[in-house]
Amino acid sequence: MLSDGGGLSALHDLKTLAPSVQVLVHTYRDNPRLLSRSLHAGAAGYVVKGEDKNALLRAIQQVVAGGNVWT
């Protein structure tokens, strides 16, 4: 959690300032509501912490290539 409002607020601000930036949410919260809110805020992906390092690397590569990933 960020001290000034959280990651969703930061995601919204970032996408407002730089809409072409691809954002991958990396969170400890396995929460369908948060996943949905992240998608609507413009995230290109959502990866729950605890996935193996290779899964995170593949997610980053997929987002950089213009794809989406949701775990």
N, CA, C and O atoms as a Tripos MOL2 file, in Angstrom:
@<TRIPOS>MOLECULE
protein
  284   283    71     0     0
PROTEIN
NO_CHARGES

@<TRIPOS>ATOM
      1 N           0.8400   -1.1850    0.0000 N.3       1 MET1
      2 CA          0.0000    0.0000    0.0000 C.3       1 MET1
      3 C           0.8820    1.2440    0.0000 C.2       1 MET1
      4 O           1.8950    1.3020    0.6960 O.2       1 MET1
      5 N           0.4960    2.2010   -0.7610 N.am      2 LEU2
      6 CA          1.1940    3.4790   -0.7670 C.3       2 LEU2
      7 C           0.5780    4.3720    0.2990 C.2       2 LEU2
      8 O          -0.6260    4.3190    0.5490 O.2       2 LEU2
      9 N           1.3980    5.1750    0.9120 N.am      3 SER3
     10 CA          0.9280    5.9990    2.0270 C.3       3 SER3
     11 C          -0.0230    7.1170    1.6040 C.2       3 SER3
     12 O          -0.7350    7.6690    2.4420 O.2       3 SER3
     13 N          -0.0410    7.4500    0.3360 N.am      4 ASP4
     14 CA         -0.8350    8.6040   -0.1010 C.3       4 ASP4
     15 C          -2.0540    8.2340   -0.9340 C.2       4 ASP4
     16 O          -2.4700    9.0310   -1.7750 O.2       4 ASP4
     17 N          -2.6380    7.0650   -0.7380 N.am      5 GLY5
     18 CA         -3.8610    6.7530   -1.4560 C.3       5 GLY5
     19 C          -3.8630    5.4250   -2.1620 C.2       5 GLY5
     20 O          -4.9270    4.9480   -2.5540 O.2       5 GLY5
     21 N          -2.7260    4.8150   -2.3390 N.am      6 GLY6
     22 CA         -2.6930    3.4830   -2.9070 C.3       6 GLY6
     23 C          -2.3070    3.4410   -4.3710 C.2       6 GLY6
     24 O          -2.2390    4.4530   -5.0680 O.2       6 GLY6
     25 N          -2.0610    2.2170   -4.7960 N.am      7 GLY7
     26 CA         -1.6050    1.9780   -6.1520 C.3       7 GLY7
     27 C          -2.6180    2.3050   -7.2250 C.2       7 GLY7
     28 O          -2.2360    2.7320   -8.3150 O.2       7 GLY7
     29 N          -3.8990    2.1190   -6.9520 N.am      8 LEU8
     30 CA         -4.9060    2.4380   -7.9640 C.3       8 LEU8
     31 C          -4.9400    3.9270   -8.2670 C.2       8 LEU8
     32 O          -5.1210    4.3260   -9.4170 O.2       8 LEU8
     33 N          -4.7700    4.7320   -7.2590 N.am      9 SER9
     34 CA         -4.7110    6.1780   -7.4630 C.3       9 SER9
     35 C          -3.4880    6.5420   -8.3020 C.2       9 SER9
     36 O          -3.5700    7.3590   -9.2200 O.2       9 SER9
     37 N          -2.3550    5.9230   -7.9730 N.am     10 ALA10
     38 CA         -1.1300    6.1710   -8.7360 C.3      10 ALA10
     39 C          -1.2870    5.6910  -10.1770 C.2      10 ALA10
     40 O          -0.8370    6.3630  -11.1050 O.2      10 ALA10
     41 N          -1.9200    4.5360  -10.3700 N.am     11 LEU11
     42 CA         -2.1650    4.0060  -11.7080 C.3      11 LEU11
     43 C          -3.0270    4.9710  -12.5160 C.2      11 LEU11
     44 O          -2.7100    5.2760  -13.6650 O.2      11 LEU11
     45 N          -4.0940    5.4430  -11.9280 N.am     12 HIS12
     46 CA         -4.9760    6.3940  -12.6130 C.3      12 HIS12
     47 C          -4.2120    7.6560  -12.9970 C.2      12 HIS12
     48 O          -4.3250    8.1250  -14.1290 O.2      12 HIS12
     49 N          -3.4400    8.2070  -12.0720 N.am     13 ASP13
     50 CA         -2.6700    9.4220  -12.3490 C.3      13 ASP13
     51 C          -1.6630    9.1860  -13.4680 C.2      13 ASP13
     52 O          -1.5170   10.0180  -14.3630 O.2      13 ASP13
     53 N          -0.9710    8.0540  -13.4160 N.am     14 LEU14
     54 CA          0.0300    7.7450  -14.4350 C.3      14 LEU14
     55 C          -0.6090    7.6110  -15.8080 C.2      14 LEU14
     56 O          -0.0990    8.1590  -16.7860 O.2      14 LEU14
     57 N          -1.7220    6.8850  -15.8920 N.am     15 LYS15
     58 CA         -2.3860    6.7130  -17.1850 C.3      15 LYS15
     59 C          -2.9740    8.0190  -17.7120 C.2      15 LYS15
     60 O          -3.1010    8.1980  -18.9240 O.2      15 LYS15
     61 N          -3.3350    8.9350  -16.8040 N.am     16 THR16
     62 CA         -3.8170   10.2440  -17.2250 C.3      16 THR16
     63 C          -2.6760   11.0660  -17.8270 C.2      16 THR16
     64 O          -2.8450   11.7250  -18.8530 O.2      16 THR16
     65 N          -1.5180   11.0170  -17.1760 N.am     17 LEU17
     66 CA         -0.3680   11.7900  -17.6340 C.3      17 LEU17
     67 C           0.3250   11.1790  -18.8440 C.2      17 LEU17
     68 O           0.8410   11.8980  -19.7000 O.2      17 LEU17
     69 N           0.3360    9.8620  -18.9130 N.am     18 ALA18
     70 CA          1.0590    9.1670  -19.9820 C.3      18 ALA18
     71 C           0.2590    7.9300  -20.4070 C.2      18 ALA18
     72 O           0.5990    6.8120  -20.0220 O.2      18 ALA18
     73 N          -0.7920    8.1250  -21.1930 N.am     19 PRO19
     74 CA         -1.6950    7.0230  -21.5340 C.3      19 PRO19
     75 C          -1.0280    5.8370  -22.2380 C.2      19 PRO19
     76 O          -1.5350    4.7180  -22.1640 O.2      19 PRO19
     77 N           0.0800    6.0620  -22.9070 N.am     20 SER20
     78 CA          0.7220    4.9690  -23.6410 C.3      20 SER20
     79 C           1.5970    4.0820  -22.7530 C.2      20 SER20
     80 O           2.0600    3.0320  -23.1980 O.2      20 SER20
     81 N           1.8250    4.4910  -21.5150 N.am     21 VAL21
     82 CA          2.6410    3.6900  -20.6010 C.3      21 VAL21
     83 C           1.8910    2.4160  -20.2300 C.2      21 VAL21
     84 O           0.7160    2.4580  -19.8630 O.2      21 VAL21
     85 N           2.5760    1.2940  -20.3270 N.am     22 GLN22
     86 CA          1.9930    0.0060  -19.9590 C.3      22 GLN22
     87 C           2.3270   -0.2720  -18.4940 C.2      22 GLN22
     88 O           3.4950   -0.2340  -18.1070 O.2      22 GLN22
     89 N           1.3220   -0.5490  -17.6890 N.am     23 VAL23
     90 CA          1.5040   -0.7610  -16.2600 C.3      23 VAL23
     91 C           1.1410   -2.1990  -15.9050 C.2      23 VAL23
     92 O           0.0780   -2.6980  -16.2780 O.2      23 VAL23
     93 N           2.0350   -2.8490  -15.1850 N.am     24 LEU24
     94 CA          1.7990   -4.1880  -14.6650 C.3      24 LEU24
     95 C           1.6630   -4.0670  -13.1490 C.2      24 LEU24
     96 O           2.6070   -3.6610  -12.4720 O.2      24 LEU24
     97 N           0.5080   -4.4130  -12.6220 N.am     25 VAL25
     98 CA          0.2780   -4.3810  -11.1800 C.3      25 VAL25
     99 C           0.8740   -5.6430  -10.5760 C.2      25 VAL25
    100 O           0.5600   -6.7520  -11.0090 O.2      25 VAL25
    101 N           1.7310   -5.4750   -9.5800 N.am     26 HIS26
    102 CA          2.3560   -6.6040   -8.8730 C.3      26 HIS26
    103 C           1.9610   -6.4550   -7.4140 C.2      26 HIS26
    104 O           2.4600   -5.5660   -6.7240 O.2      26 HIS26
    105 N           1.0760   -7.3090   -6.9410 N.am     27 THR27
    106 CA          0.4480   -7.1210   -5.6390 C.3      27 THR27
    107 C           0.4080   -8.4210   -4.8450 C.2      27 THR27
    108 O           0.4660   -9.5130   -5.4110 O.2      27 THR27
    109 N           0.3090   -8.2880   -3.5540 N.am     28 TYR28
    110 CA          0.1250   -9.4680   -2.6990 C.3      28 TYR28
    111 C          -1.3500   -9.8250   -2.5800 C.2      28 TYR28
    112 O          -1.6800  -10.8700   -2.0200 O.2      28 TYR28
    113 N          -2.2500   -8.9800   -3.0940 N.am     29 ARG29
    114 CA         -3.6870   -9.1840   -2.9230 C.3      29 ARG29
    115 C          -4.2890   -9.9500   -4.0990 C.2      29 ARG29
    116 O          -4.3930   -9.4280   -5.2090 O.2      29 ARG29
    117 N          -4.6780  -11.1820   -3.8390 N.am     30 ASP30
    118 CA         -5.3730  -12.0050   -4.8220 C.3      30 ASP30
    119 C          -6.8600  -11.7110   -4.6600 C.2      30 ASP30
    120 O          -7.5780  -12.4290   -3.9640 O.2      30 ASP30
    121 N          -7.3080  -10.6390   -5.3170 N.am     31 ASN31
    122 CA         -8.6330  -10.0990   -5.0660 C.3      31 ASN31
    123 C          -9.3080   -9.7580   -6.3970 C.2      31 ASN31
    124 O          -8.8570   -8.8390   -7.0810 O.2      31 ASN31
    125 N         -10.3640  -10.4590   -6.7850 N.am     32 PRO32
    126 CA        -11.0300  -10.1940   -8.0610 C.3      32 PRO32
    127 C         -11.5100   -8.7440   -8.2010 C.2      32 PRO32
    128 O         -11.4730   -8.1810   -9.2950 O.2      32 PRO32
    129 N         -11.9490   -8.1540   -7.1160 N.am     33 ARG33
    130 CA        -12.4150   -6.7520   -7.1780 C.3      33 ARG33
    131 C         -11.2600   -5.8160   -7.5150 C.2      33 ARG33
    132 O         -11.4080   -4.9110   -8.3360 O.2      33 ARG33
    133 N         -10.1060   -6.0350   -6.8770 N.am     34 LEU34
    134 CA         -8.9380   -5.2050   -7.1570 C.3      34 LEU34
    135 C          -8.4440   -5.4380   -8.5800 C.2      34 LEU34
    136 O          -8.0250   -4.4960   -9.2530 O.2      34 LEU34
    137 N          -8.4880   -6.6870   -9.0420 N.am     35 LEU35
    138 CA         -8.1060   -6.9760  -10.4150 C.3      35 LEU35
    139 C          -9.0030   -6.1980  -11.3780 C.2      35 LEU35
    140 O          -8.5130   -5.5760  -12.3200 O.2      35 LEU35
    141 N         -10.3090   -6.2340  -11.1430 N.am     36 SER36
    142 CA        -11.2600   -5.5190  -11.9890 C.3      36 SER36
    143 C         -11.0130   -4.0070  -11.9620 C.2      36 SER36
    144 O         -11.0330   -3.3490  -13.0020 O.2      36 SER36
    145 N         -10.7830   -3.4750  -10.7820 N.am     37 ARG37
    146 CA        -10.5210   -2.0320  -10.6610 C.3      37 ARG37
    147 C          -9.2220   -1.6590  -11.3660 C.2      37 ARG37
    148 O          -9.1270   -0.5880  -11.9650 O.2      37 ARG37
    149 N          -8.2160   -2.5380  -11.2980 N.am     38 SER38
    150 CA         -6.9490   -2.2800  -11.9840 C.3      38 SER38
    151 C          -7.1470   -2.2640  -13.4910 C.2      38 SER38
    152 O          -6.6170   -1.3960  -14.1840 O.2      38 SER38
    153 N          -7.9080   -3.2250  -13.9950 N.am     39 LEU39
    154 CA         -8.2140   -3.2870  -15.4190 C.3      39 LEU39
    155 C          -8.9050   -2.0050  -15.8690 C.2      39 LEU39
    156 O          -8.5200   -1.4130  -16.8770 O.2      39 LEU39
    157 N          -9.9210   -1.5760  -15.1280 N.am     40 HIS40
    158 CA        -10.6610   -0.3670  -15.4920 C.3      40 HIS40
    159 C          -9.8120    0.8940  -15.3680 C.2      40 HIS40
    160 O         -10.0740    1.8860  -16.0490 O.2      40 HIS40
    161 N          -8.8010    0.8660  -14.5100 N.am     41 ALA41
    162 CA         -7.9080    2.0190  -14.3540 C.3      41 ALA41
    163 C          -6.8390    2.0590  -15.4410 C.2      41 ALA41
    164 O          -6.1050    3.0410  -15.5540 O.2      41 ALA41
    165 N          -6.7480    0.9960  -16.2400 N.am     42 GLY42
    166 CA         -5.8310    1.0060  -17.3720 C.3      42 GLY42
    167 C          -4.6300    0.0950  -17.2700 C.2      42 GLY42
    168 O          -3.7310    0.1800  -18.1060 O.2      42 GLY42
    169 N          -4.5830   -0.7730  -16.2790 N.am     43 ALA43
    170 CA         -3.4550   -1.6930  -16.1530 C.3      43 ALA43
    171 C          -3.4320   -2.6750  -17.3230 C.2      43 ALA43
    172 O          -4.4760   -3.0870  -17.8290 O.2      43 ALA43
    173 N          -2.2300   -3.0380  -17.7380 N.am     44 ALA44
    174 CA         -2.0610   -4.0300  -18.7950 C.3      44 ALA44
    175 C          -1.9160   -5.4230  -18.2180 C.2      44 ALA44
    176 O          -1.9480   -6.4140  -18.9470 O.2      44 ALA44
    177 N          -1.7560   -5.4940  -16.9090 N.am     45 GLY45
    178 CA         -1.6100   -6.7980  -16.2860 C.3      45 GLY45
    179 C          -1.7030   -6.7260  -14.7800 C.2      45 GLY45
    180 O          -1.6100   -5.6590  -14.1730 O.2      45 GLY45
    181 N          -1.8900   -7.9020  -14.1940 N.am     46 TYR46
    182 CA         -2.0800   -8.0230  -12.7490 C.3      46 TYR46
    183 C          -1.4600   -9.3460  -12.3330 C.2      46 TYR46
    184 O          -1.9410  -10.4100  -12.7220 O.2      46 TYR46
    185 N          -0.3920   -9.2850  -11.5440 N.am     47 VAL47
    186 CA          0.3130  -10.4880  -11.1150 C.3      47 VAL47
    187 C           0.3630  -10.4930   -9.5950 C.2      47 VAL47
    188 O           0.7720   -9.5160   -8.9680 O.2      47 VAL47
    189 N          -0.0540  -11.5970   -9.0220 N.am     48 VAL48
    190 CA         -0.0500  -11.7330   -7.5710 C.3      48 VAL48
    191 C           1.3490  -12.1560   -7.1170 C.2      48 VAL48
    192 O           1.9430  -13.0810   -7.6710 O.2      48 VAL48
    193 N           1.8610  -11.4590   -6.0970 N.am     49 LYS49
    194 CA          3.1610  -11.8210   -5.5430 C.3      49 LYS49
    195 C           3.0880  -13.2410   -5.0260 C.2      49 LYS49
    196 O           2.0480  -13.6890   -4.5410 O.2      49 LYS49
    197 N           4.1930  -13.9380   -5.1340 N.am     50 GLY50
    198 CA          4.2220  -15.3370   -4.7420 C.3      50 GLY50
    199 C           4.3060  -16.2460   -5.9530 C.2      50 GLY50
    200 O           4.6880  -17.4100   -5.8400 O.2      50 GLY50
    201 N           3.9430  -15.7070   -7.1230 N.am     51 GLU51
    202 CA          4.1690  -16.4680   -8.3550 C.3      51 GLU51
    203 C           5.6800  -16.6540   -8.4880 C.2      51 GLU51
    204 O           6.4450  -15.8390   -7.9720 O.2      51 GLU51
    205 N           6.1140  -17.6980   -9.1620 N.am     52 ASP52
    206 CA          7.5590  -17.8730   -9.2960 C.3      52 ASP52
    207 C           8.1580  -16.7520  -10.1380 C.2      52 ASP52
    208 O           7.4520  -16.0770  -10.8880 O.2      52 ASP52
    209 N           9.4630  -16.5650  -10.0040 N.am     53 LYS53
    210 CA         10.1440  -15.4680  -10.6980 C.3      53 LYS53
    211 C           9.9820  -15.5600  -12.2070 C.2      53 LYS53
    212 O           9.8950  -14.5360  -12.8840 O.2      53 LYS53
    213 N           9.9410  -16.7560  -12.7320 N.am     54 ASN54
    214 CA          9.7710  -16.9180  -14.1800 C.3      54 ASN54
    215 C           8.3990  -16.4360  -14.6350 C.2      54 ASN54
    216 O           8.2700  -15.8740  -15.7220 O.2      54 ASN54
    217 N           7.3750  -16.6500  -13.8180 N.am     55 ALA55
    218 CA          6.0350  -16.1770  -14.1670 C.3      55 ALA55
    219 C           6.0090  -14.6530  -14.2070 C.2      55 ALA55
    220 O           5.3970  -14.0650  -15.0990 O.2      55 ALA55
    221 N           6.6670  -14.0130  -13.2500 N.am     56 LEU56
    222 CA          6.7300  -12.5470  -13.2450 C.3      56 LEU56
    223 C           7.5040  -12.0500  -14.4600 C.2      56 LEU56
    224 O           7.0800  -11.0970  -15.1140 O.2      56 LEU56
    225 N           8.6200  -12.6760  -14.7670 N.am     57 LEU57
    226 CA          9.4090  -12.2800  -15.9350 C.3      57 LEU57
    227 C           8.5970  -12.4310  -17.2160 C.2      57 LEU57
    228 O           8.6120  -11.5450  -18.0700 O.2      57 LEU57
    229 N           7.8880  -13.5510  -17.3530 N.am     58 ARG58
    230 CA          7.0460  -13.7470  -18.5450 C.3      58 ARG58
    231 C           5.9500  -12.6810  -18.6250 C.2      58 ARG58
    232 O           5.6400  -12.1960  -19.7130 O.2      58 ARG58
    233 N           5.3670  -12.3170  -17.4910 N.am     59 ALA59
    234 CA          4.3280  -11.2860  -17.4720 C.3      59 ALA59
    235 C           4.8950   -9.9480  -17.9290 C.2      59 ALA59
    236 O           4.2700   -9.2420  -18.7200 O.2      59 ALA59
    237 N           6.0770   -9.6000  -17.4320 N.am     60 ILE60
    238 CA          6.7160   -8.3470  -17.8470 C.3      60 ILE60
    239 C           6.9750   -8.3670  -19.3450 C.2      60 ILE60
    240 O           6.6860   -7.3920  -20.0370 O.2      60 ILE60
    241 N           7.5120   -9.4560  -19.8460 N.am     61 GLN61
    242 CA          7.7980   -9.5650  -21.2780 C.3      61 GLN61
    243 C           6.5230   -9.4530  -22.1120 C.2      61 GLN61
    244 O           6.5190   -8.8190  -23.1670 O.2      61 GLN61
    245 N           5.4550  -10.0630  -21.6410 N.am     62 GLN62
    246 CA          4.1900  -10.0100  -22.3730 C.3      62 GLN62
    247 C           3.6390   -8.5870  -22.4200 C.2      62 GLN62
    248 O           3.1520   -8.1460  -23.4610 O.2      62 GLN62
    249 N           3.7100   -7.8700  -21.3070 N.am     63 VAL63
    250 CA          3.2160   -6.4870  -21.2710 C.3      63 VAL63
    251 C           4.0910   -5.5830  -22.1400 C.2      63 VAL63
    252 O           3.5720   -4.7340  -22.8650 O.2      63 VAL63
    253 N           5.4170   -5.7580  -22.0730 N.am     64 VAL64
    254 CA          6.3230   -4.9600  -22.9020 C.3      64 VAL64
    255 C           6.0280   -5.1880  -24.3830 C.2      64 VAL64
    256 O           6.1480   -4.2690  -25.1940 O.2      64 VAL64
    257 N           5.6450   -6.4080  -24.7310 N.am     65 ALA65
    258 CA          5.3310   -6.7340  -26.1280 C.3      65 ALA65
    259 C           3.9460   -6.2390  -26.5500 C.2      65 ALA65
    260 O           3.5400   -6.4320  -27.6960 O.2      65 ALA65
    261 N           3.2250   -5.6060  -25.6280 N.am     66 GLY66
    262 CA          1.9240   -5.0530  -25.9750 C.3      66 GLY66
    263 C           0.7430   -5.9280  -25.5760 C.2      66 GLY66
    264 O          -0.4020   -5.6170  -25.9050 O.2      66 GLY66
    265 N           1.0170   -7.0210  -24.8680 N.am     67 GLY67
    266 CA         -0.0510   -7.9230  -24.4570 C.3      67 GLY67
    267 C          -0.5900   -7.5950  -23.0730 C.2      67 GLY67
    268 O          -0.2010   -6.6120  -22.4420 O.2      67 GLY67
    269 N          -1.4830   -8.4400  -22.6310 N.am     68 ASN68
    270 CA         -2.0720   -8.3240  -21.3040 C.3      68 ASN68
    271 C          -1.8760   -9.6390  -20.5760 C.2      68 ASN68
    272 O          -1.7890  -10.7000  -21.1940 O.2      68 ASN68
    273 N          -1.8080   -9.5570  -19.2590 N.am     69 VAL69
    274 CA         -1.6590  -10.7680  -18.4530 C.3      69 VAL69
    275 C          -2.3800  -10.5810  -17.1290 C.2      69 VAL69
    276 O          -2.2870   -9.5310  -16.4930 O.2      69 VAL69
    277 N          -3.0980  -11.6180  -16.7300 N.am     70 TRP70
    278 CA         -3.8770  -11.5630  -15.4880 C.3      70 TRP70
    279 C          -3.6970  -12.8840  -14.7690 C.2      70 TRP70
    280 O          -4.0400  -13.9330  -15.3140 O.2      70 TRP70
    281 N          -3.1650  -12.8550  -13.5500 N.am     71 THR71
    282 CA         -2.9990  -14.0960  -12.7810 C.3      71 THR71
    283 C          -3.8790  -14.0790  -11.5660 C.2      71 THR71
    284 O          -3.8810  -15.0350  -10.7910 O.2      71 THR71
@<TRIPOS>BOND
     1     1     2 1
     2     2     3 1
     3     3     4 2
     4     3     5 am
     5     5     6 1
     6     6     7 1
     7     7     8 2
     8     7     9 am
     9     9    10 1
    10    10    11 1
    11    11    12 2
    12    11    13 am
    13    13    14 1
    14    14    15 1
    15    15    16 2
    16    15    17 am
    17    17    18 1
    18    18    19 1
    19    19    20 2
    20    19    21 am
    21    21    22 1
    22    22    23 1
    23    23    24 2
    24    23    25 am
    25    25    26 1
    26    26    27 1
    27    27    28 2
    28    27    29 am
    29    29    30 1
    30    30    31 1
    31    31    32 2
    32    31    33 am
    33    33    34 1
    34    34    35 1
    35    35    36 2
    36    35    37 am
    37    37    38 1
    38    38    39 1
    39    39    40 2
    40    39    41 am
    41    41    42 1
    42    42    43 1
    43    43    44 2
    44    43    45 am
    45    45    46 1
    46    46    47 1
    47    47    48 2
    48    47    49 am
    49    49    50 1
    50    50    51 1
    51    51    52 2
    52    51    53 am
    53    53    54 1
    54    54    55 1
    55    55    56 2
    56    55    57 am
    57    57    58 1
    58    58    59 1
    59    59    60 2
    60    59    61 am
    61    61    62 1
    62    62    63 1
    63    63    64 2
    64    63    65 am
    65    65    66 1
    66    66    67 1
    67    67    68 2
    68    67    69 am
    69    69    70 1
    70    70    71 1
    71    71    72 2
    72    71    73 am
    73    73    74 1
    74    74    75 1
    75    75    76 2
    76    75    77 am
    77    77    78 1
    78    78    79 1
    79    79    80 2
    80    79    81 am
    81    81    82 1
    82    82    83 1
    83    83    84 2
    84    83    85 am
    85    85    86 1
    86    86    87 1
    87    87    88 2
    88    87    89 am
    89    89    90 1
    90    90    91 1
    91    91    92 2
    92    91    93 am
    93    93    94 1
    94    94    95 1
    95    95    96 2
    96    95    97 am
    97    97    98 1
    98    98    99 1
    99    99   100 2
   100    99   101 am
   101   101   102 1
   102   102   103 1
   103   103   104 2
   104   103   105 am
   105   105   106 1
   106   106   107 1
   107   107   108 2
   108   107   109 am
   109   109   110 1
   110   110   111 1
   111   111   112 2
   112   111   113 am
   113   113   114 1
   114   114   115 1
   115   115   116 2
   116   115   117 am
   117   117   118 1
   118   118   119 1
   119   119   120 2
   120   119   121 am
   121   121   122 1
   122   122   123 1
   123   123   124 2
   124   123   125 am
   125   125   126 1
   126   126   127 1
   127   127   128 2
   128   127   129 am
   129   129   130 1
   130   130   131 1
   131   131   132 2
   132   131   133 am
   133   133   134 1
   134   134   135 1
   135   135   136 2
   136   135   137 am
   137   137   138 1
   138   138   139 1
   139   139   140 2
   140   139   141 am
   141   141   142 1
   142   142   143 1
   143   143   144 2
   144   143   145 am
   145   145   146 1
   146   146   147 1
   147   147   148 2
   148   147   149 am
   149   149   150 1
   150   150   151 1
   151   151   152 2
   152   151   153 am
   153   153   154 1
   154   154   155 1
   155   155   156 2
   156   155   157 am
   157   157   158 1
   158   158   159 1
   159   159   160 2
   160   159   161 am
   161   161   162 1
   162   162   163 1
   163   163   164 2
   164   163   165 am
   165   165   166 1
   166   166   167 1
   167   167   168 2
   168   167   169 am
   169   169   170 1
   170   170   171 1
   171   171   172 2
   172   171   173 am
   173   173   174 1
   174   174   175 1
   175   175   176 2
   176   175   177 am
   177   177   178 1
   178   178   179 1
   179   179   180 2
   180   179   181 am
   181   181   182 1
   182   182   183 1
   183   183   184 2
   184   183   185 am
   185   185   186 1
   186   186   187 1
   187   187   188 2
   188   187   189 am
   189   189   190 1
   190   190   191 1
   191   191   192 2
   192   191   193 am
   193   193   194 1
   194   194   195 1
   195   195   196 2
   196   195   197 am
   197   197   198 1
   198   198   199 1
   199   199   200 2
   200   199   201 am
   201   201   202 1
   202   202   203 1
   203   203   204 2
   204   203   205 am
   205   205   206 1
   206   206   207 1
   207   207   208 2
   208   207   209 am
   209   209   210 1
   210   210   211 1
   211   211   212 2
   212   211   213 am
   213   213   214 1
   214   214   215 1
   215   215   216 2
   216   215   217 am
   217   217   218 1
   218   218   219 1
   219   219   220 2
   220   219   221 am
   221   221   222 1
   222   222   223 1
   223   223   224 2
   224   223   225 am
   225   225   226 1
   226   226   227 1
   227   227   228 2
   228   227   229 am
   229   229   230 1
   230   230   231 1
   231   231   232 2
   232   231   233 am
   233   233   234 1
   234   234   235 1
   235   235   236 2
   236   235   237 am
   237   237   238 1
   238   238   239 1
   239   239   240 2
   240   239   241 am
   241   241   242 1
   242   242   243 1
   243   243   244 2
   244   243   245 am
   245   245   246 1
   246   246   247 1
   247   247   248 2
   248   247   249 am
   249   249   250 1
   250   250   251 1
   251   251   252 2
   252   251   253 am
   253   253   254 1
   254   254   255 1
   255   255   256 2
   256   255   257 am
   257   257   258 1
   258   258   259 1
   259   259   260 2
   260   259   261 am
   261   261   262 1
   262   262   263 1
   263   263   264 2
   264   263   265 am
   265   265   266 1
   266   266   267 1
   267   267   268 2
   268   267   269 am
   269   269   270 1
   270   270   271 1
   271   271   272 2
   272   271   273 am
   273   273   274 1
   274   274   275 1
   275   275   276 2
   276   275   277 am
   277   277   278 1
   278   278   279 1
   279   279   280 2
   280   279   281 am
   281   281   282 1
   282   282   283 1
   283   283   284 2
@<TRIPOS>SUBSTRUCTURE
     1 MET1         2 RESIDUE 1 A MET
     2 LEU2         6 RESIDUE 1 A LEU
     3 SER3        10 RESIDUE 1 A SER
     4 ASP4        14 RESIDUE 1 A ASP
     5 GLY5        18 RESIDUE 1 A GLY
     6 GLY6        22 RESIDUE 1 A GLY
     7 GLY7        26 RESIDUE 1 A GLY
     8 LEU8        30 RESIDUE 1 A LEU
     9 SER9        34 RESIDUE 1 A SER
    10 ALA10       38 RESIDUE 1 A ALA
    11 LEU11       42 RESIDUE 1 A LEU
    12 HIS12       46 RESIDUE 1 A HIS
    13 ASP13       50 RESIDUE 1 A ASP
    14 LEU14       54 RESIDUE 1 A LEU
    15 LYS15       58 RESIDUE 1 A LYS
    16 THR16       62 RESIDUE 1 A THR
    17 LEU17       66 RESIDUE 1 A LEU
    18 ALA18       70 RESIDUE 1 A ALA
    19 PRO19       74 RESIDUE 1 A PRO
    20 SER20       78 RESIDUE 1 A SER
    21 VAL21       82 RESIDUE 1 A VAL
    22 GLN22       86 RESIDUE 1 A GLN
    23 VAL23       90 RESIDUE 1 A VAL
    24 LEU24       94 RESIDUE 1 A LEU
    25 VAL25       98 RESIDUE 1 A VAL
    26 HIS26      102 RESIDUE 1 A HIS
    27 THR27      106 RESIDUE 1 A THR
    28 TYR28      110 RESIDUE 1 A TYR
    29 ARG29      114 RESIDUE 1 A ARG
    30 ASP30      118 RESIDUE 1 A ASP
    31 ASN31      122 RESIDUE 1 A ASN
    32 PRO32      126 RESIDUE 1 A PRO
    33 ARG33      130 RESIDUE 1 A ARG
    34 LEU34      134 RESIDUE 1 A LEU
    35 LEU35      138 RESIDUE 1 A LEU
    36 SER36      142 RESIDUE 1 A SER
    37 ARG37      146 RESIDUE 1 A ARG
    38 SER38      150 RESIDUE 1 A SER
    39 LEU39      154 RESIDUE 1 A LEU
    40 HIS40      158 RESIDUE 1 A HIS
    41 ALA41      162 RESIDUE 1 A ALA
    42 GLY42      166 RESIDUE 1 A GLY
    43 ALA43      170 RESIDUE 1 A ALA
    44 ALA44      174 RESIDUE 1 A ALA
    45 GLY45      178 RESIDUE 1 A GLY
    46 TYR46      182 RESIDUE 1 A TYR
    47 VAL47      186 RESIDUE 1 A VAL
    48 VAL48      190 RESIDUE 1 A VAL
    49 LYS49      194 RESIDUE 1 A LYS
    50 GLY50      198 RESIDUE 1 A GLY
    51 GLU51      202 RESIDUE 1 A GLU
    52 ASP52      206 RESIDUE 1 A ASP
    53 LYS53      210 RESIDUE 1 A LYS
    54 ASN54      214 RESIDUE 1 A ASN
    55 ALA55      218 RESIDUE 1 A ALA
    56 LEU56      222 RESIDUE 1 A LEU
    57 LEU57      226 RESIDUE 1 A LEU
    58 ARG58      230 RESIDUE 1 A ARG
    59 ALA59      234 RESIDUE 1 A ALA
    60 ILE60      238 RESIDUE 1 A ILE
    61 GLN61      242 RESIDUE 1 A GLN
    62 GLN62      246 RESIDUE 1 A GLN
    63 VAL63      250 RESIDUE 1 A VAL
    64 VAL64      254 RESIDUE 1 A VAL
    65 ALA65      258 RESIDUE 1 A ALA
    66 GLY66      262 RESIDUE 1 A GLY
    67 GLY67      266 RESIDUE 1 A GLY
    68 ASN68      270 RESIDUE 1 A ASN
    69 VAL69      274 RESIDUE 1 A VAL
    70 TRP70      278 RESIDUE 1 A TRP
    71 THR71      282 RESIDUE 1 A THR
